[in-house]
Amino acid sequence: MSETRLIVAPAPFYHSGNSTRKIMLDFCIALLPAAAVGFMRFGPRAAVVLAVCVAAAVLCEYLAQKITKRPCTLGDLNAVYIGLLFGLLMPSTAPLWLPVAGVAFSVAIGKHFFGGIGTNPFNPVLLGWVVVSLSWSQETASWAVPGSHLTGAAVYAEAPLEALHKFGNAFVANVSSMELLAGAVPGAIGVSSGAVLLGGLYLLARRRINWLIPVFFLAGVAGFAILAQAMGWGDANRMASPVFHILAGSTALGAFFLATDYSSSPCTCAGQAIFGAACGVMVMLIRIFGVWPDGVILAVFAMNLLTPILDRIRPKVYGVTKEVRSNA
Amino acid sequence: MTRYGGCAKSGRLHKSDQKSDAQAALREYSPVKKTLYRTIGKAGKLAQTPIKEPETPQRLIVPLRQHSGPACAPAVQKGDAVAKGQVIGTAGNAYAADVFAPVSGTVADILEKHPTPFGEYSPAVVIEPGAGAEAAPTQGIKDFLLEDREKLWKIITGRGVVETGPSARPLRALLDPLMNLKTYDSLLIIGYDAEPMVCTNRRVASQFADQIGWGAALLRHLLGNPHTTLLVHQDDYKGVLRKLKDMNSIDVIDTPPVLYPDNLPLLMVKRHYGKEIPVGGDAADIGVAMVRAETVLAALEAVSQDKPMTEKVITVTGPGVYWPRMLRVPLGMRLGDVAEACGGLRVGVEFLVAGGPMTGWANYDRNAPVTRETDAVIALHGAASDIPDESPCINCGDCVSICPVNLQPNLLTRYCEFKLYENAQNIQSLDACVECGMCGYVCPARRPMLQFIRIAKLELKRQAELDAALCEIAARDPEEQTPEAEPAAFKPEAEQTADQTVAAAEAAPAQEAAPEEKPAEAGAEPPAQTEEPKPEKS
């Protein structure tokens, strides 16, 4: 009687087939429209910056895991995603050492110092960006005008939010929503909020992210903008419409990609809703009262601190009563 | 007594009946459950096929522990001739149930240790079917509703009726109001199986609906006439209702169209009665006697036909068997024989699972026998269920959104992984986990979530047994205690059973006391022991 060997494995014996690699691949695919529009607007230089970011992230992860003698996890594509996302936050004219420094900080300190994927208390991309922008604020915020690569000479201009912050709302009155959606304004490589929203919708359709964080994020931005206008908070000269606030700068990128980072955002429904809304409100607080023109990154960065507390807001567990709790 | 309004004969559970929270509402629409259902959820024709009786195999290995309590003591000896239905294992306490010979024959051997299909060991009696001994005449009670309750309970206990499935508690220990001091408003008979692929109770409820009706009448009599509900699968609803149309005392309702894990019986209890079964308790705590259809059938047969519980209906299915079948097999039939009765295993089958595909146990031994806990035998190819290649948790939250009892399995299993079992229990309510296995199913990192949880529960149970053993010693002879010696002496012995621990703990104070007396006689105490209180003073 020829009997094959039986194998012992833990239940369940079926699996959904989902994997970390598939998730990260979807995140990378979701960023491709924004990267394509960045290439269109800012020319091959944008592609070079993105490629350098991805290469730096991959190399940095490889070295970090080599040095710490941990198993190599390049296959899960998380490093590629970090590099791509970081590149979209960079100006296309940035000197190439700048994104390399930022990505290296993101991957080595932001991700691997805290134990690798899934355990980072901050979104690593944000950590790298904050360090780079505080250290080299000039280089990080010199935005090229779209199409300027065709003329040969780099032309710099203020991004819409910077113009609003420095000169007041009269200077952004002629910036249409279509221009913001299509990315026809000075800004980072991922300037086109339309392409970013498209990627975000892809993530929602693939159920890679929960709708609660982005929806509450955008609702927080819009709601606080309307509230501030109605209450007359801040400088009346720097007021802009909620639509402008949602479409300008990296609001969409923040709502769909930065705030939804798995390990630095809460898991429960209530936690996610509060987290998203708090991020949105924080963005507007920075934009209205702060010194930073685009507060998205700092807002999400600060709100990452709340995640461990928000994770404690959880629905009632079936069968756990007050008596059971007090006995424990 | 809150029940659904005014429906006397039949009713349906609707989504609006549930007091759901946001998490549960989102889970309703989770596509993952549909993926699972599309893969394996459709029982298909198997639930419509009649239950078959396989040929008696060459050899039966009947485990003496097929219940929640301690193993039975063997009541036969090697070489004895046994009759069908004869007691071969005697129960030690109320949580154990007698074990009977499923066939006539001779006792070929008595094994000290034989694997059960659930990764444990049990003593077992090996029976080779043959002529055997003269069977004692049986006489059932036809008009049991006129009988004394205590007498009926004695018959049910004496015929070894236990709740089938993983709980495996003897029916009397589970339900008797006099034993567990509960009063019942309601009797809920579970006539369906929550887990995909399994349709044991579903088939029993639809094929033996008449008997279930009479069994329900018996249980109602025993429990003091609670309101009785039979919960059946939605596809069987009409057929069962037709068969039970003369039974005025029983409500037939069908399961709502929700998928695993939202159709777990304890969630159905919440939907139906609006109350939650408390953690660590059972349905009896909220006045619901919850019992499975198969157990009801066994109780009825025990009383009306005087038939001991020696058979089990199992679902044999999976891509690895040639003819998926519903079988009523004698307890003790080996899994290999069960597979043979269904045409044998296909080439390349690597998993022989006892229980459902989400919560079952993979067996390494084809000689593991069918027990009262075994609901299904599922054969899977390696490709259908490859061994997880585990990677770190990425905190995606899929397990949080799928958990039927609103736990946070990502945080819970991290505690378990790093052996912080107390934290898992106190912070993340480990014992509220119902072990549905869905967190492991959805995990993109393929972490063995269910295994982490099961290990943690096992370790906490061992720790509790250890504590209880130490308390027992402390209560027995307080003078001989040397408190400093306890923790150091027993940490490495966590794997011992409680009995061994008691013995070891008794021996330890004696060893500890011995070196202390010697220096006292010599008059020179080493400095390390000077602070230690002497046993005479304390």
Short mmCIF file of N, CA, C and O in Angstrom, two decimals, chain B residues 451-525:
data_model
loop_
_atom_site.label_atom_id
_atom_site.label_comp_id
_atom_site.label_asym_id
_atom_site.label_seq_id
_atom_site.Cartn_x
_atom_site.Cartn_y
_atom_site.Cartn_z
N GLN B 451 -2.94 29.41 15.40
CA GLN B 451 -2.00 28.62 16.19
C GLN B 451 -1.45 29.43 17.36
O GLN B 451 -1.36 28.93 18.48
N PHE B 452 -1.09 30.69 17.09
CA PHE B 452 -0.63 31.56 18.18
C PHE B 452 -1.67 31.60 19.30
O PHE B 452 -1.35 31.47 20.48
N ILE B 453 -2.93 31.78 18.90
CA ILE B 453 -3.99 31.93 19.89
C ILE B 453 -4.18 30.63 20.66
O ILE B 453 -4.34 30.63 21.89
N ARG B 454 -4.16 29.51 19.93
CA ARG B 454 -4.37 28.23 20.61
C ARG B 454 -3.24 27.92 21.58
O ARG B 454 -3.47 27.41 22.67
N ILE B 455 -2.01 28.25 21.16
CA ILE B 455 -0.88 28.01 22.06
C ILE B 455 -1.03 28.86 23.32
O ILE B 455 -0.82 28.39 24.44
N ALA B 456 -1.42 30.12 23.13
CA ALA B 456 -1.56 31.01 24.29
C ALA B 456 -2.62 30.49 25.25
O ALA B 456 -2.42 30.47 26.46
N LYS B 457 -3.74 30.03 24.68
CA LYS B 457 -4.79 29.51 25.55
C LYS B 457 -4.31 28.28 26.31
O LYS B 457 -4.59 28.11 27.50
N LEU B 458 -3.58 27.43 25.59
CA LEU B 458 -3.06 26.21 26.22
C LEU B 458 -2.09 26.55 27.34
O LEU B 458 -2.15 25.97 28.43
N GLU B 459 -1.21 27.52 27.08
CA GLU B 459 -0.22 27.89 28.09
C GLU B 459 -0.90 28.47 29.32
O GLU B 459 -0.52 28.18 30.46
N LEU B 460 -1.92 29.30 29.10
CA LEU B 460 -2.63 29.89 30.25
C LEU B 460 -3.34 28.80 31.04
O LEU B 460 -3.40 28.85 32.27
N LYS B 461 -3.87 27.81 30.33
CA LYS B 461 -4.56 26.72 31.01
C LYS B 461 -3.55 25.93 31.86
O LYS B 461 -3.83 25.59 33.02
N ARG B 462 -2.39 25.67 31.29
CA ARG B 462 -1.37 24.96 32.04
C ARG B 462 -0.96 25.74 33.27
O ARG B 462 -0.77 25.18 34.34
N GLN B 463 -0.80 27.05 33.08
CA GLN B 463 -0.40 27.89 34.20
C GLN B 463 -1.46 27.83 35.31
O GLN B 463 -1.13 27.72 36.49
N ALA B 464 -2.72 27.86 34.89
CA ALA B 464 -3.80 27.79 35.89
C ALA B 464 -3.78 26.45 36.61
O ALA B 464 -3.98 26.40 37.83
N GLU B 465 -3.52 25.37 35.87
CA GLU B 465 -3.45 24.05 36.50
C GLU B 465 -2.31 24.00 37.50
O GLU B 465 -2.44 23.45 38.59
N LEU B 466 -1.20 24.62 37.11
CA LEU B 466 -0.04 24.65 37.98
C LEU B 466 -0.34 25.42 39.26
O LEU B 466 -0.04 24.98 40.37
N ASP B 467 -0.99 26.58 39.08
CA ASP B 467 -1.35 27.39 40.25
C ASP B 467 -2.29 26.62 41.16
O ASP B 467 -2.15 26.64 42.38
N ALA B 468 -3.25 25.93 40.53
CA ALA B 468 -4.20 25.18 41.33
C ALA B 468 -3.49 24.08 42.11
O ALA B 468 -3.79 23.84 43.28
N ALA B 469 -2.52 23.44 41.47
CA ALA B 469 -1.78 22.36 42.14
C ALA B 469 -1.00 22.93 43.31
O ALA B 469 -0.98 22.34 44.41
N LEU B 470 -0.39 24.09 43.12
CA LEU B 470 0.37 24.70 44.21
C LEU B 470 -0.54 25.11 45.35
O LEU B 470 -0.21 24.95 46.53
N CYS B 471 -1.72 25.65 45.00
CA CYS B 471 -2.67 26.04 46.03
C CYS B 471 -3.10 24.82 46.84
O CYS B 471 -3.25 24.89 48.06
N GLU B 472 -3.25 23.72 46.15
CA GLU B 472 -3.67 22.49 46.82
C GLU B 472 -2.64 22.07 47.87
O GLU B 472 -2.98 21.73 49.00
N ILE B 473 -1.38 22.17 47.49
CA ILE B 473 -0.32 21.82 48.44
C ILE B 473 -0.31 22.79 49.60
O ILE B 473 -0.22 22.40 50.77
N ALA B 474 -0.47 24.07 49.27
CA ALA B 474 -0.45 25.08 50.32
C ALA B 474 -1.57 24.85 51.31
O ALA B 474 -1.41 25.01 52.52
N ALA B 475 -2.72 24.44 50.79
CA ALA B 475 -3.86 24.20 51.68
C ALA B 475 -3.64 22.93 52.50
O ALA B 475 -4.13 22.82 53.62
N ARG B 476 -2.90 21.98 51.94
CA ARG B 476 -2.77 20.68 52.60
C ARG B 476 -1.86 20.75 53.82
O ARG B 476 -2.23 20.38 54.91
N ASP B 477 -0.65 21.24 53.66
CA ASP B 477 0.26 21.29 54.82
C ASP B 477 1.01 22.63 54.86
O ASP B 477 2.09 22.77 54.29
N PRO B 478 0.38 23.62 55.48
CA PRO B 478 0.97 24.97 55.48
C PRO B 478 2.30 25.04 56.24
O PRO B 478 3.10 25.92 55.97
N GLU B 479 2.59 24.11 57.19
CA GLU B 479 3.81 24.24 57.99
C GLU B 479 5.05 23.97 57.17
O GLU B 479 6.09 24.58 57.39
N GLU B 480 4.91 23.04 56.22
CA GLU B 480 6.11 22.63 55.49
C GLU B 480 6.46 23.54 54.33
O GLU B 480 7.36 23.26 53.56
N GLN B 481 5.70 24.63 54.16
CA GLN B 481 5.94 25.49 53.01
C GLN B 481 7.21 26.30 53.17
O GLN B 481 7.48 26.87 54.23
N THR B 482 7.99 26.34 52.14
CA THR B 482 9.09 27.29 52.06
C THR B 482 8.81 28.19 50.86
O THR B 482 9.06 27.80 49.73
N PRO B 483 8.25 29.36 51.11
CA PRO B 483 7.73 30.18 50.01
C PRO B 483 8.80 30.55 48.98
O PRO B 483 8.50 30.66 47.80
N GLU B 484 10.03 30.75 49.41
CA GLU B 484 11.05 31.21 48.47
C GLU B 484 11.35 30.15 47.39
O GLU B 484 11.78 30.46 46.31
N ALA B 485 11.11 28.91 47.74
CA ALA B 485 11.52 27.84 46.84
C ALA B 485 10.56 27.65 45.66
O ALA B 485 10.94 27.11 44.66
N GLU B 486 9.33 28.13 45.81
CA GLU B 486 8.32 27.78 44.81
C GLU B 486 8.62 28.23 43.38
O GLU B 486 8.68 27.39 42.50
N PRO B 487 8.80 29.53 43.14
CA PRO B 487 8.87 29.94 41.73
C PRO B 487 10.04 29.31 41.00
O PRO B 487 9.88 28.81 39.89
N ALA B 488 11.18 29.27 41.64
CA ALA B 488 12.36 28.74 40.96
C ALA B 488 12.18 27.26 40.64
O ALA B 488 12.57 26.79 39.59
N ALA B 489 11.54 26.55 41.56
CA ALA B 489 11.47 25.11 41.40
C ALA B 489 10.52 24.70 40.28
O ALA B 489 10.70 23.66 39.68
N PHE B 490 9.49 25.53 39.96
CA PHE B 490 8.45 25.02 39.07
C PHE B 490 8.41 25.68 37.72
O PHE B 490 7.63 25.29 36.89
N LYS B 491 9.20 26.66 37.47
CA LYS B 491 9.13 27.30 36.15
C LYS B 491 9.41 26.32 35.01
O LYS B 491 8.67 26.26 34.06
N PRO B 492 10.45 25.55 35.08
CA PRO B 492 10.72 24.69 33.93
C PRO B 492 9.77 23.51 33.80
O PRO B 492 9.82 22.80 32.82
N GLU B 493 8.91 23.33 34.77
CA GLU B 493 8.07 22.14 34.74
C GLU B 493 6.67 22.41 34.22
O GLU B 493 5.73 21.70 34.53
N ALA B 494 6.55 23.47 33.42
CA ALA B 494 5.23 23.85 32.94
C ALA B 494 4.58 22.79 32.07
O ALA B 494 3.38 22.75 31.92
N GLU B 495 5.37 21.92 31.51
CA GLU B 495 4.80 20.94 30.60
C GLU B 495 4.20 19.73 31.33
O GLU B 495 3.55 18.90 30.72
N GLN B 496 4.46 19.67 32.60
CA GLN B 496 3.92 18.51 33.31
C GLN B 496 2.43 18.66 33.49
O GLN B 496 1.89 19.74 33.54
N THR B 497 1.76 17.54 33.62
CA THR B 497 0.34 17.61 33.92
C THR B 497 0.18 17.92 35.40
O THR B 497 1.12 17.90 36.18
N ALA B 498 -1.06 18.23 35.76
CA ALA B 498 -1.31 18.68 37.12
C ALA B 498 -0.92 17.62 38.15
O ALA B 498 -0.37 17.93 39.20
N ASP B 499 -1.21 16.36 37.84
CA ASP B 499 -0.93 15.31 38.81
C ASP B 499 0.57 15.19 39.09
O ASP B 499 1.00 15.07 40.23
N GLN B 500 1.32 15.26 38.00
CA GLN B 500 2.76 15.15 38.17
C GLN B 500 3.30 16.34 38.95
O GLN B 500 4.21 16.21 39.74
N THR B 501 2.67 17.49 38.72
CA THR B 501 3.14 18.69 39.39
C THR B 501 2.93 18.60 40.88
O THR B 501 3.75 19.05 41.67
N VAL B 502 1.78 18.03 41.24
CA VAL B 502 1.52 17.89 42.67
C VAL B 502 2.61 17.04 43.32
O VAL B 502 3.18 17.39 44.35
N ALA B 503 2.91 15.93 42.63
CA ALA B 503 3.93 15.04 43.18
C ALA B 503 5.28 15.74 43.27
O ALA B 503 5.97 15.65 44.29
N ALA B 504 5.62 16.48 42.21
CA ALA B 504 6.90 17.17 42.20
C ALA B 504 6.95 18.25 43.27
O ALA B 504 7.96 18.45 43.95
N ALA B 505 5.82 18.95 43.43
CA ALA B 505 5.79 20.03 44.40
C ALA B 505 5.87 19.50 45.82
O ALA B 505 6.41 20.14 46.72
N GLU B 506 5.32 18.31 46.01
CA GLU B 506 5.42 17.72 47.34
C GLU B 506 6.85 17.33 47.66
O GLU B 506 7.32 17.47 48.78
N ALA B 507 7.51 16.85 46.62
CA ALA B 507 8.89 16.40 46.84
C ALA B 507 9.82 17.57 47.08
O ALA B 507 10.78 17.47 47.83
N ALA B 508 9.53 18.70 46.45
CA ALA B 508 10.47 19.82 46.50
C ALA B 508 10.70 20.39 47.91
O ALA B 508 11.84 20.61 48.29
N PRO B 509 9.64 20.63 48.71
CA PRO B 509 9.91 21.16 50.06
C PRO B 509 10.78 20.22 50.88
O PRO B 509 11.61 20.66 51.68
N ALA B 510 10.59 18.93 50.66
CA ALA B 510 11.40 17.97 51.40
C ALA B 510 12.88 18.11 51.04
O ALA B 510 13.74 18.12 51.92
N GLN B 511 13.14 18.27 49.74
CA GLN B 511 14.52 18.45 49.32
C GLN B 511 15.08 19.76 49.87
O GLN B 511 16.23 19.85 50.25
N GLU B 512 14.22 20.74 49.87
CA GLU B 512 14.65 22.08 50.30
C GLU B 512 14.97 22.08 51.79
O GLU B 512 15.88 22.73 52.24
N ALA B 513 14.17 21.31 52.53
CA ALA B 513 14.34 21.31 53.98
C ALA B 513 15.59 20.53 54.40
O ALA B 513 16.23 20.85 55.38
N ALA B 514 15.92 19.52 53.61
CA ALA B 514 17.01 18.63 54.01
C ALA B 514 18.36 19.35 54.17
O ALA B 514 18.97 19.22 55.23
N PRO B 515 18.83 20.15 53.20
CA PRO B 515 20.14 20.78 53.38
C PRO B 515 20.14 21.82 54.49
O PRO B 515 21.19 22.15 55.03
N GLU B 516 18.97 22.30 54.86
CA GLU B 516 18.93 23.34 55.89
C GLU B 516 19.20 22.76 57.28
O GLU B 516 19.73 23.43 58.15
N GLU B 517 18.82 21.51 57.44
CA GLU B 517 18.99 20.93 58.77
C GLU B 517 20.44 20.52 59.03
O GLU B 517 20.90 20.55 60.15
N LYS B 518 21.11 20.17 57.94
CA LYS B 518 22.47 19.71 58.12
C LYS B 518 23.39 20.77 58.71
O LYS B 518 24.08 20.52 59.70
N PRO B 519 23.40 22.00 58.16
CA PRO B 519 24.27 23.03 58.75
C PRO B 519 23.87 23.36 60.18
O PRO B 519 24.72 23.69 61.01
N ALA B 520 22.58 23.24 60.48
CA ALA B 520 22.14 23.54 61.85
C ALA B 520 22.76 22.55 62.83
O ALA B 520 23.15 22.91 63.93
N GLU B 521 22.87 21.31 62.38
CA GLU B 521 23.50 20.31 63.25
C GLU B 521 24.98 20.59 63.40
O GLU B 521 25.55 20.46 64.46
N ALA B 522 25.59 21.00 62.26
CA ALA B 522 27.02 21.25 62.30
C ALA B 522 27.35 22.55 63.01
O ALA B 522 28.48 22.75 63.44
N GLY B 523 26.35 23.43 63.11
CA GLY B 523 26.59 24.67 63.82
C GLY B 523 27.14 25.79 62.98
O GLY B 523 27.35 26.88 63.48
N ALA B 524 27.39 25.56 61.68
CA ALA B 524 27.94 26.62 60.83
C ALA B 524 27.01 26.83 59.66
O ALA B 524 26.96 26.02 58.74
N GLU B 525 26.23 27.90 59.70
CA GLU B 525 25.30 28.18 58.61
C GLU B 525 25.99 29.00 57.53
O GLU B 525 26.65 29.98 57.84
#
